[in-house]
Amino acid sequence: MTLETKSRWRSFGGTQGVYVHDSRATGTPMEVAVYVPPQAEAGPVPVVTYLSGLTCTWENATTKAGFQRAAAEHGVIVVAPDTSPRGADVADDDAYDLGQGAGFYVDATEAPWAPHFKMWTYVTEELPALIAANFPADPVRQGIMGHSMGGHGALTVALSQPDRYRSVSAFAPIVAPMDVPWGRKALPAYLGTDEAAWARHDATRLMRARGWPRDILIDQGEADGFLAEQLRPELFATACREAGVDLTLRLQPGYDHSYYFIASFLPDHMAWHARRLAG
Amino acid sequence: MTLETKSRWRSFGGTQGVYVHDSRATGTPMEVAVYVPPQAEAGPVPVVTYLSGLTCTWENATTKAGFQRAAAEHGVIVVAPDTSPRGADVADDDAYDLGQGAGFYVDATEAPWAPHFKMWTYVTEELPALIAANFPADPVRQGIMGHSMGGHGALTVALSQPDRYRSVSAFAPIVAPMDVPWGRKALPAYLGTDEAAWARHDATRLMRARGWPRDILIDQGEADGFLAEQLRPELFATACREAGVDLTLRLQPGYDHSYYFIASFLPDHMAWHARRLAG
């Protein structure tokens, strides 16, 4: 797996890089941003993957979330992949919530998406192997976080692989895609009519079916315009309570869905992951 | 002076706003970003103005520098104005380093710039009055910082008004515009052939002529592609030494001219200003 360096910047004593590689999962070139903190000079460090939301690439979080300061403080590698395959030969849709920029972290089975939209395999298999092979990462100390559609990705990826991910948190995640318009549109488009396939990508259903052996942190802005219709964190909170899982769901007055919200609470999330990934 | 709110976000317990107002100085609408920290609820707090570089607006620093976290930590208002007047009726140039986005913080006297390019008056008179009238700002505790062309602005503004600005710092500033291509192009374009007018906007000449009653902090990336030709901090360092002024000039190995560089050292700068603006 050859990783080509697209950009590199010194940042908080470490290195923020943007790399491109030919993905076997998606059959396209994929860009990924990786921050390596100064502590990695002394040996392998934990890895936290950050999954972005609708319309985003690696760039939104990497330029606007301020994660480098927190990652350098705690000695954590941060991996920020794209949200879908891209390119002129890749299927797309005029809507912002389907197609390029809206991969929903699933392996599509339906036309026209199936040939390239394999973000589940990309994020859960190819990307961890790529990071392990190319960076001073400790593969047994992995956490995952994400925002909105990326919060959906982080929760579903972690709940499906509790042995790989020690820690999971999210900012304003889509927690019940089967019950909200974004998911009611994307899941059938990508996965067809099989509701069992949808349920494997619904954090609330996964929590009911499988539970989670550790705790979970979610921050949600109360002034988030998507809260009532698309996010509905109470559905996930109920599932966690019924499963006996320790969910910290913090409703943050006045905060919206933007990167100003994410940046405000990212230091807490990074510290939270670092404590769970220590040692 | 009516200030219209364009956007407002909750950020680190405070408020990041973007406002627009009709500027008497430039004769155009001007946008300005203002971060108000949570401490301002208890009474007036110090103000630090951040001046941006070529091609930038309020947005670059406001989204990418991470200053909100540091400002909330220290209880400082941060004001980030645009770098020039803008609009279809405002003169411009195809080059990135002249015209809109490149005001150089001077009052232009030459055609076609003179009608609107009054960034000196805007930053030193109109903007401080606007902030004092509309925000919980303590006008006697003001600092100023900037990047590149904005570092030039911060240094020249502070050195010209030592009674107004208690603290000044810069990231990769243009310190001697009369000796570098950016300034050799912009100063005659905006100010004509009078070299005395140029010298009033050259931090190295101002330091030689007037000195500065306090200390100064500058960070400069050693991997900055503009360092040798456009920035030349050694010229300012020499002038400070000869004037007996305590300049801390930190050359940062591996860092370039980007916001990754600025973000990395902005926490230090904000702490540095906060100490000098305390009490």
XYZ file of C-alpha atoms in Angstrom:
558
model
C 0.000 0.000 0.000
C 1.819 3.030 -1.263
C 1.026 6.284 0.418
C 1.839 9.419 -1.497
C 2.374 12.613 0.466
C 0.180 15.410 -0.818
C 0.915 18.028 1.873
C 2.799 18.148 5.134
C 2.884 20.807 7.792
C 4.625 21.074 11.121
C 1.934 21.461 13.778
C 2.221 21.641 17.574
C 5.600 19.918 17.485
C 4.264 17.054 15.354
C 3.341 16.617 11.716
C 0.017 17.123 9.987
C 0.098 15.275 6.688
C -2.370 14.715 3.889
C -1.785 11.540 1.920
C -3.344 9.871 -1.105
C -3.420 6.153 -1.847
C -5.148 3.787 -4.274
C -7.860 2.128 -2.244
C -8.660 -1.513 -2.901
C -11.936 -1.084 -1.036
C -13.296 1.798 -3.094
C -11.303 1.297 -6.289
C -10.450 4.986 -6.259
C -7.661 7.203 -4.964
C -8.514 8.155 -1.380
C -7.141 11.117 0.541
C -6.570 10.881 4.277
C -5.176 13.346 6.802
C -2.956 11.997 9.576
C -1.594 13.969 12.516
C 1.428 12.429 14.243
C 2.206 13.981 17.630
C 5.726 14.648 18.926
C 5.454 11.730 21.384
C 5.556 9.305 18.433
C 9.288 9.940 18.087
C 9.759 7.826 21.225
C 7.608 4.893 20.096
C 4.122 3.813 19.056
C 1.205 5.913 20.280
C -2.580 5.410 20.343
C -4.711 6.207 17.309
C -8.014 8.061 17.234
C -9.930 8.059 13.950
C -12.185 11.044 13.282
C -15.060 10.474 10.852
C -16.595 13.574 9.271
C -20.141 14.453 8.361
C -22.113 15.111 5.198
C -20.333 17.212 2.535
C -17.009 17.061 4.392
C -13.580 15.796 3.414
C -10.491 15.336 5.635
C -10.109 19.086 5.416
C -12.985 20.304 7.591
C -11.828 18.635 10.789
C -8.155 19.045 10.010
C -8.335 22.801 9.522
C -11.223 23.739 11.825
C -11.535 21.325 14.773
C -8.247 22.252 16.430
C -7.526 18.582 17.179
C -3.781 18.961 16.693
C -3.362 20.895 19.942
C -5.236 18.244 21.929
C -3.541 15.366 20.104
C -0.107 16.824 20.817
C -1.034 17.324 24.451
C -2.088 13.703 24.868
C 0.237 12.006 22.389
C -2.354 10.607 20.014
C -2.307 10.035 16.254
C -5.453 11.427 14.608
C -6.639 9.912 11.317
C -9.235 11.844 9.303
C -10.425 10.066 6.135
C -12.739 11.344 3.432
C -16.492 10.719 3.653
C -16.847 8.824 0.361
C -15.039 7.822 -2.811
C -14.809 10.673 -5.302
C -14.098 11.280 -8.954
C -15.669 11.832 -12.361
C -16.083 8.048 -12.796
C -17.771 7.621 -9.408
C -21.557 7.740 -9.105
C -23.018 10.872 -7.560
C -26.279 12.620 -6.819
C -27.181 16.289 -6.896
C -28.363 16.154 -3.278
C -25.842 16.880 -0.530
C -26.955 13.856 1.479
C -26.386 11.082 -1.054
C -23.399 10.053 -3.171
C -20.045 11.800 -3.083
C -19.471 13.385 0.324
C -22.210 11.221 1.837
C -20.937 7.641 1.992
C -22.619 6.906 5.342
C -19.828 4.422 6.214
C -21.561 1.450 4.585
C -20.656 -1.014 1.822
C -23.235 -0.264 -0.862
C -24.869 -3.221 -2.565
C -27.174 -1.268 -4.876
C -26.719 0.405 -8.253
C -25.220 2.837 -9.034
C -23.290 2.920 -5.757
C -22.015 -0.634 -5.337
C -18.836 -0.402 -7.453
C -17.094 2.257 -5.315
C -19.111 3.099 -2.173
C -17.367 0.656 0.194
C -16.666 2.987 3.083
C -17.348 0.307 5.726
C -14.548 -1.905 4.414
C -12.387 1.148 3.860
C -12.715 2.463 7.398
C -12.778 -0.842 9.293
C -10.158 -2.819 7.345
C -8.093 -0.966 4.792
C -7.498 2.262 6.696
C -6.352 0.666 10.003
C -3.930 -1.558 8.059
C -2.667 1.432 6.110
C -2.068 3.435 9.275
C -0.394 0.510 11.062
C 1.949 -0.023 8.113
C 2.952 3.594 7.637
C 2.827 5.375 11.002
C 4.124 4.819 14.558
C 0.677 3.611 15.666
C -0.100 1.150 18.429
C -2.831 -0.987 16.806
C -4.167 -2.297 20.113
C -4.913 1.224 21.345
C -7.523 2.570 18.953
C -10.397 4.926 19.498
C -12.901 6.460 17.117
C -14.977 9.626 17.102
C -17.045 11.491 14.572
C -19.522 14.255 13.815
C -23.088 13.896 12.558
C -22.919 11.270 9.749
C -19.410 10.621 11.054
C -20.774 10.149 14.571
C -23.054 7.512 13.076
C -19.954 5.983 11.495
C -17.951 6.066 14.729
C -20.711 4.494 16.809
C -21.573 1.751 14.301
C -17.911 0.914 13.641
C -17.074 0.704 17.356
C -20.193 -1.222 18.377
C -19.484 -3.741 15.595
C -15.847 -4.172 16.608
C -15.575 -3.842 20.374
C -12.304 -5.793 20.357
C -10.634 -3.313 18.031
C -11.926 -0.016 19.436
C -11.360 0.710 23.082
C -13.084 4.087 23.065
C -15.825 5.804 21.112
C -17.338 9.278 21.279
C -19.359 11.513 19.014
C -20.440 15.071 18.313
C -24.097 15.460 17.310
C -24.248 11.947 15.822
C -26.981 10.388 13.715
C -27.818 7.620 16.186
C -30.910 6.062 14.642
C -30.743 6.347 10.854
C -33.702 3.992 10.395
C -35.864 6.526 12.235
C -34.755 9.786 10.605
C -34.982 11.245 7.084
C -31.238 11.181 6.310
C -31.072 7.469 7.024
C -34.475 6.624 5.528
C -33.064 8.030 2.294
C -29.485 6.740 2.386
C -29.880 3.226 3.777
C -32.319 1.984 1.068
C -30.318 3.764 -1.641
C -27.089 2.069 -0.638
C -28.331 -1.212 0.886
C -31.643 -1.967 -0.819
C -34.791 -3.213 0.887
C -33.266 -5.594 3.444
C -33.980 -3.991 6.788
C -31.589 -6.371 8.544
C -28.792 -4.765 6.515
C -29.959 -1.326 7.623
C -30.017 -2.413 11.253
C -26.313 -3.361 11.100
C -25.703 0.332 10.417
C -28.016 1.796 13.023
C -26.288 2.556 16.332
C -29.495 2.324 18.338
C -30.340 -1.122 16.887
C -26.731 -2.248 17.359
C -26.825 -1.141 20.979
C -30.020 -3.136 21.527
C -28.593 -6.190 19.762
C -25.016 -6.213 21.004
C -24.476 -3.680 23.783
C -21.020 -2.216 24.360
C -18.549 -3.246 27.063
C -17.359 0.252 27.995
C -18.642 3.812 28.304
C -19.572 6.308 25.579
C -19.376 10.113 25.379
C -21.689 12.219 23.195
C -21.935 15.999 23.023
C -25.000 17.521 21.385
C -25.750 21.199 20.864
C -29.215 22.218 21.978
C -29.398 24.887 19.254
C -28.503 22.341 16.557
C -31.056 22.753 13.768
C -30.884 19.009 12.999
C -31.482 17.883 16.579
C -35.183 17.121 16.631
C -35.614 15.665 13.155
C -32.329 14.005 12.201
C -30.295 13.337 15.338
C -32.656 12.360 18.169
C -30.022 11.306 20.713
C -32.748 10.278 23.168
C -33.346 7.151 21.072
C -29.753 6.052 21.620
C -29.825 7.100 25.269
C -32.821 4.849 25.861
C -31.116 1.916 24.137
C -27.979 2.448 26.239
C -29.996 2.603 29.430
C -31.831 -0.614 28.554
C -28.518 -2.279 27.687
C -26.928 -1.098 30.926
C -24.306 0.921 29.043
C -22.809 4.026 30.650
C -23.574 6.826 28.174
C -22.606 10.393 29.002
C -24.877 12.506 26.801
C -24.180 16.184 27.320
C -26.704 18.667 25.926
C -24.834 21.908 25.378
C -27.006 25.041 25.561
C -26.638 27.462 22.669
C -24.357 25.292 20.532
C -25.244 24.438 16.935
C -24.037 21.811 14.434
C -20.909 23.686 13.316
C -17.191 23.218 13.767
C -17.318 25.966 16.410
C -19.327 23.457 18.447
C -16.978 20.571 17.677
C -13.859 22.611 18.449
C -15.315 23.682 21.795
C -15.683 20.138 23.099
C -12.972 18.333 21.154
C -10.391 18.926 23.927
C -12.687 17.054 26.329
C -13.160 14.213 23.851
C -9.459 13.867 23.148
C -8.671 13.766 26.875
C -11.447 11.222 27.363
C -10.064 8.942 24.626
C -6.490 9.377 25.849
C -7.414 8.203 29.347
C -9.074 5.089 27.928
C -6.203 4.396 25.543
C -3.418 4.909 28.097
C -1.083 2.058 28.955
C -22.434 52.951 14.193
C -24.883 50.168 13.527
C -23.499 46.686 13.637
C -25.507 44.026 11.864
C -25.051 40.446 12.957
C -24.198 38.206 10.031
C -23.475 34.978 11.950
C -23.160 33.956 15.568
C -21.903 30.736 17.059
C -21.441 29.557 20.606
C -17.762 28.757 21.053
C -15.832 27.668 24.155
C -18.503 29.090 26.418
C -18.412 32.472 24.683
C -19.724 33.828 21.399
C -18.034 34.007 18.013
C -19.848 36.560 15.893
C -19.393 37.965 12.434
C -20.753 41.460 11.960
C -21.074 43.903 9.106
C -21.161 47.686 9.344
C -20.960 50.664 7.022
C -17.458 52.024 7.450
C -16.914 55.758 7.350
C -13.191 55.146 6.839
C -13.466 52.957 3.752
C -16.884 54.038 2.508
C -17.860 50.388 2.134
C -19.557 47.720 4.220
C -16.880 46.020 6.335
C -17.127 42.590 7.930
C -15.446 41.905 11.241
C -15.316 38.809 13.434
C -15.454 39.298 17.209
C -15.020 36.592 19.825
C -16.387 37.436 23.271
C -15.198 35.077 26.013
C -17.390 33.865 28.889
C -15.542 36.117 31.359
C -17.121 39.157 29.661
C -20.415 38.350 31.381
C -18.843 39.620 34.612
C -17.524 42.879 33.191
C -15.181 44.449 30.630
C -12.257 42.330 29.434
C -9.092 43.102 27.445
C -9.151 43.206 23.643
C -6.628 41.676 21.261
C -6.948 42.606 17.585
C -5.722 40.034 15.067
C -4.706 41.376 11.643
C -4.598 38.875 8.800
C -2.286 38.491 5.854
C -2.541 38.754 2.081
C -5.670 37.209 0.508
C -7.319 36.661 3.907
C -10.589 37.880 5.401
C -11.797 37.550 9.013
C -12.515 33.939 8.169
C -9.023 32.472 7.957
C -8.011 33.244 11.510
C -11.489 32.764 12.909
C -11.899 29.244 11.531
C -8.301 28.006 11.466
C -6.173 29.672 14.166
C -7.976 28.141 17.136
C -7.873 31.442 18.993
C -11.246 30.918 20.677
C -9.864 28.241 23.001
C -6.994 30.481 24.111
C -9.197 33.578 24.338
C -11.711 31.734 26.525
C -8.905 30.469 28.720
C -7.537 33.954 29.297
C -10.728 35.998 29.084
C -9.864 38.132 26.070
C -12.020 39.568 23.283
C -10.486 38.856 19.869
C -11.286 41.177 16.960
C -10.465 39.985 13.439
C -11.163 42.554 10.697
C -10.915 42.114 6.947
C -7.684 42.956 5.111
C -9.131 45.584 2.771
C -12.338 47.169 1.548
C -14.173 44.984 -0.948
C -16.891 45.200 -3.537
C -17.598 45.582 -7.231
C -17.212 49.357 -6.932
C -13.868 49.125 -5.137
C -10.621 49.224 -7.093
C -8.795 45.931 -7.459
C -5.828 44.304 -9.150
C -5.418 40.823 -10.581
C -2.374 40.215 -8.389
C -2.904 38.657 -4.965
C -0.633 41.202 -3.313
C -2.334 44.450 -4.332
C -5.903 45.698 -4.027
C -8.728 43.753 -2.443
C -7.353 41.364 0.181
C -4.098 43.318 0.302
C -4.770 46.646 1.991
C -1.422 46.705 3.842
C -3.024 48.693 6.693
C -2.303 52.085 5.139
C -4.436 55.060 4.062
C -3.934 55.151 0.311
C -3.337 58.542 -1.260
C -2.926 57.375 -4.858
C -5.363 56.500 -7.649
C -7.214 54.231 -7.976
C -6.923 53.245 -4.316
C -7.449 56.490 -2.419
C -11.281 56.507 -2.306
C -11.665 53.304 -0.265
C -8.307 51.895 0.851
C -8.178 53.586 4.276
C -7.269 50.586 6.398
C -5.017 52.625 8.715
C -7.884 54.849 9.802
C -10.201 51.872 9.890
C -7.994 49.780 12.179
C -6.611 52.537 14.403
C -9.722 54.711 14.824
C -13.002 53.365 13.559
C -12.644 49.756 14.645
C -11.558 50.428 18.263
C -14.483 52.856 18.663
C -16.870 50.323 17.154
C -15.689 47.598 19.514
C -15.812 49.869 22.552
C -19.366 50.922 21.696
C -20.739 47.442 21.045
C -18.848 44.931 23.197
C -17.818 44.558 26.863
C -14.292 45.709 26.048
C -11.876 47.484 28.352
C -10.418 50.154 26.024
C -7.346 50.755 28.166
C -6.282 47.109 27.872
C -5.640 46.544 24.198
C -3.146 44.342 22.417
C -2.583 43.617 18.744
C -1.132 40.713 16.803
C -1.037 39.663 13.181
C 0.338 37.358 10.521
C 2.554 38.273 7.578
C 1.008 41.475 6.108
C -1.060 41.514 9.302
C 2.115 41.247 11.366
C 3.305 44.337 9.525
C -0.006 45.951 10.423
C 0.203 44.952 14.082
C 3.771 46.194 14.502
C 3.242 49.500 12.696
C -0.058 50.200 14.464
C 1.392 49.457 17.913
C 4.670 51.317 17.389
C 2.705 54.351 16.199
C 0.328 54.268 19.188
C 2.259 53.038 22.219
C -0.289 54.674 24.538
C -3.172 52.712 23.076
C -1.570 49.278 22.665
C 0.005 47.684 25.681
C 1.154 44.533 23.883
C 2.142 43.534 20.373
C 3.216 40.243 18.813
C 3.401 38.768 15.338
C 3.605 35.566 13.336
C 5.989 35.712 10.382
C 5.523 39.475 9.942
C 6.656 41.687 7.107
C 8.980 43.842 9.210
C 10.737 45.954 6.594
C 8.405 46.555 3.651
C 10.751 49.163 2.151
C 13.371 46.449 1.762
C 11.281 43.583 0.356
C 9.331 43.015 -2.897
C 5.843 42.981 -1.343
C 6.409 46.403 0.198
C 8.371 47.832 -2.730
C 5.264 47.122 -4.790
C 2.488 48.073 -2.362
C 3.891 51.186 -0.675
C 4.424 53.199 -3.898
C 1.106 51.948 -5.297
C -0.833 53.134 -2.264
C 1.317 56.035 -1.013
C 3.113 57.404 -4.076
C 6.718 58.452 -4.218
C 7.130 60.061 -0.790
C 9.513 57.755 1.045
C 8.742 59.476 4.354
C 5.181 58.197 3.985
C 6.503 54.686 3.375
C 8.700 54.893 6.455
C 5.677 55.574 8.664
C 4.497 52.102 7.610
C 7.776 50.247 7.988
C 8.199 48.596 11.392
C 11.986 48.586 11.183
C 12.097 52.328 10.374
C 9.519 53.044 13.083
C 11.580 51.126 15.615
C 14.656 53.159 14.682
C 12.720 56.433 14.831
C 10.505 55.891 17.865
C 11.473 52.737 19.757
C 8.863 50.932 21.854
C 8.445 51.094 25.630
C 7.756 47.397 26.214
C 8.722 43.971 24.881
C 7.708 42.272 21.608
C 7.163 38.618 20.678
C 7.636 37.271 17.132
C 7.454 33.657 15.956
C 8.883 32.814 12.561
C 8.922 29.420 10.846
C 12.321 28.440 9.509
C 10.697 26.501 6.635
C 8.623 29.542 5.619
C 9.093 30.006 1.879
C 8.792 33.806 2.257
C 11.400 34.088 4.996
C 14.537 35.091 3.094
C 12.998 37.348 0.464
C 9.877 38.951 1.995
C 10.069 38.703 5.791
C 13.698 39.152 6.871
C 13.076 39.380 10.637
C 16.774 39.983 11.242
C 16.329 43.555 9.983
C 13.795 44.233 12.736
C 15.863 42.354 15.314
C 18.813 44.616 14.590
C 16.668 47.733 14.913
C 15.266 46.490 18.231
C 18.730 45.731 19.549
C 19.970 49.188 18.567
C 16.895 50.756 20.179
C 17.361 48.730 23.355
C 13.984 47.023 22.898
C 13.440 43.532 24.276
C 12.441 41.456 21.230
C 11.854 37.737 21.603
C 12.287 36.378 18.069
C 11.729 32.641 18.011
C 12.781 30.769 14.880
C 10.699 27.604 14.749
C 12.345 24.692 12.905
C 10.192 22.995 10.287
C 7.293 25.439 10.418
C 6.012 27.177 7.282
C 3.807 30.228 6.628
C 0.459 28.441 7.104
C -2.276 28.513 9.701
C -0.873 25.228 11.041
C 2.127 27.329 12.099
C -0.010 30.124 13.521
C -2.278 27.731 15.431
C 0.748 26.012 16.968
C 2.053 29.171 18.616
C -1.126 31.176 19.069
C -1.692 29.754 22.571
C 1.699 31.171 23.588
C 0.880 34.550 22.053
C -2.518 34.767 23.707
C -1.013 33.919 27.108
C 1.726 36.472 26.490
C -0.806 39.226 25.682
C -3.064 38.228 28.586
C -0.210 38.615 31.071
C 0.582 42.092 29.757
C -3.079 43.121 29.686
C -3.913 41.816 33.164
C -5.128 44.209 35.833
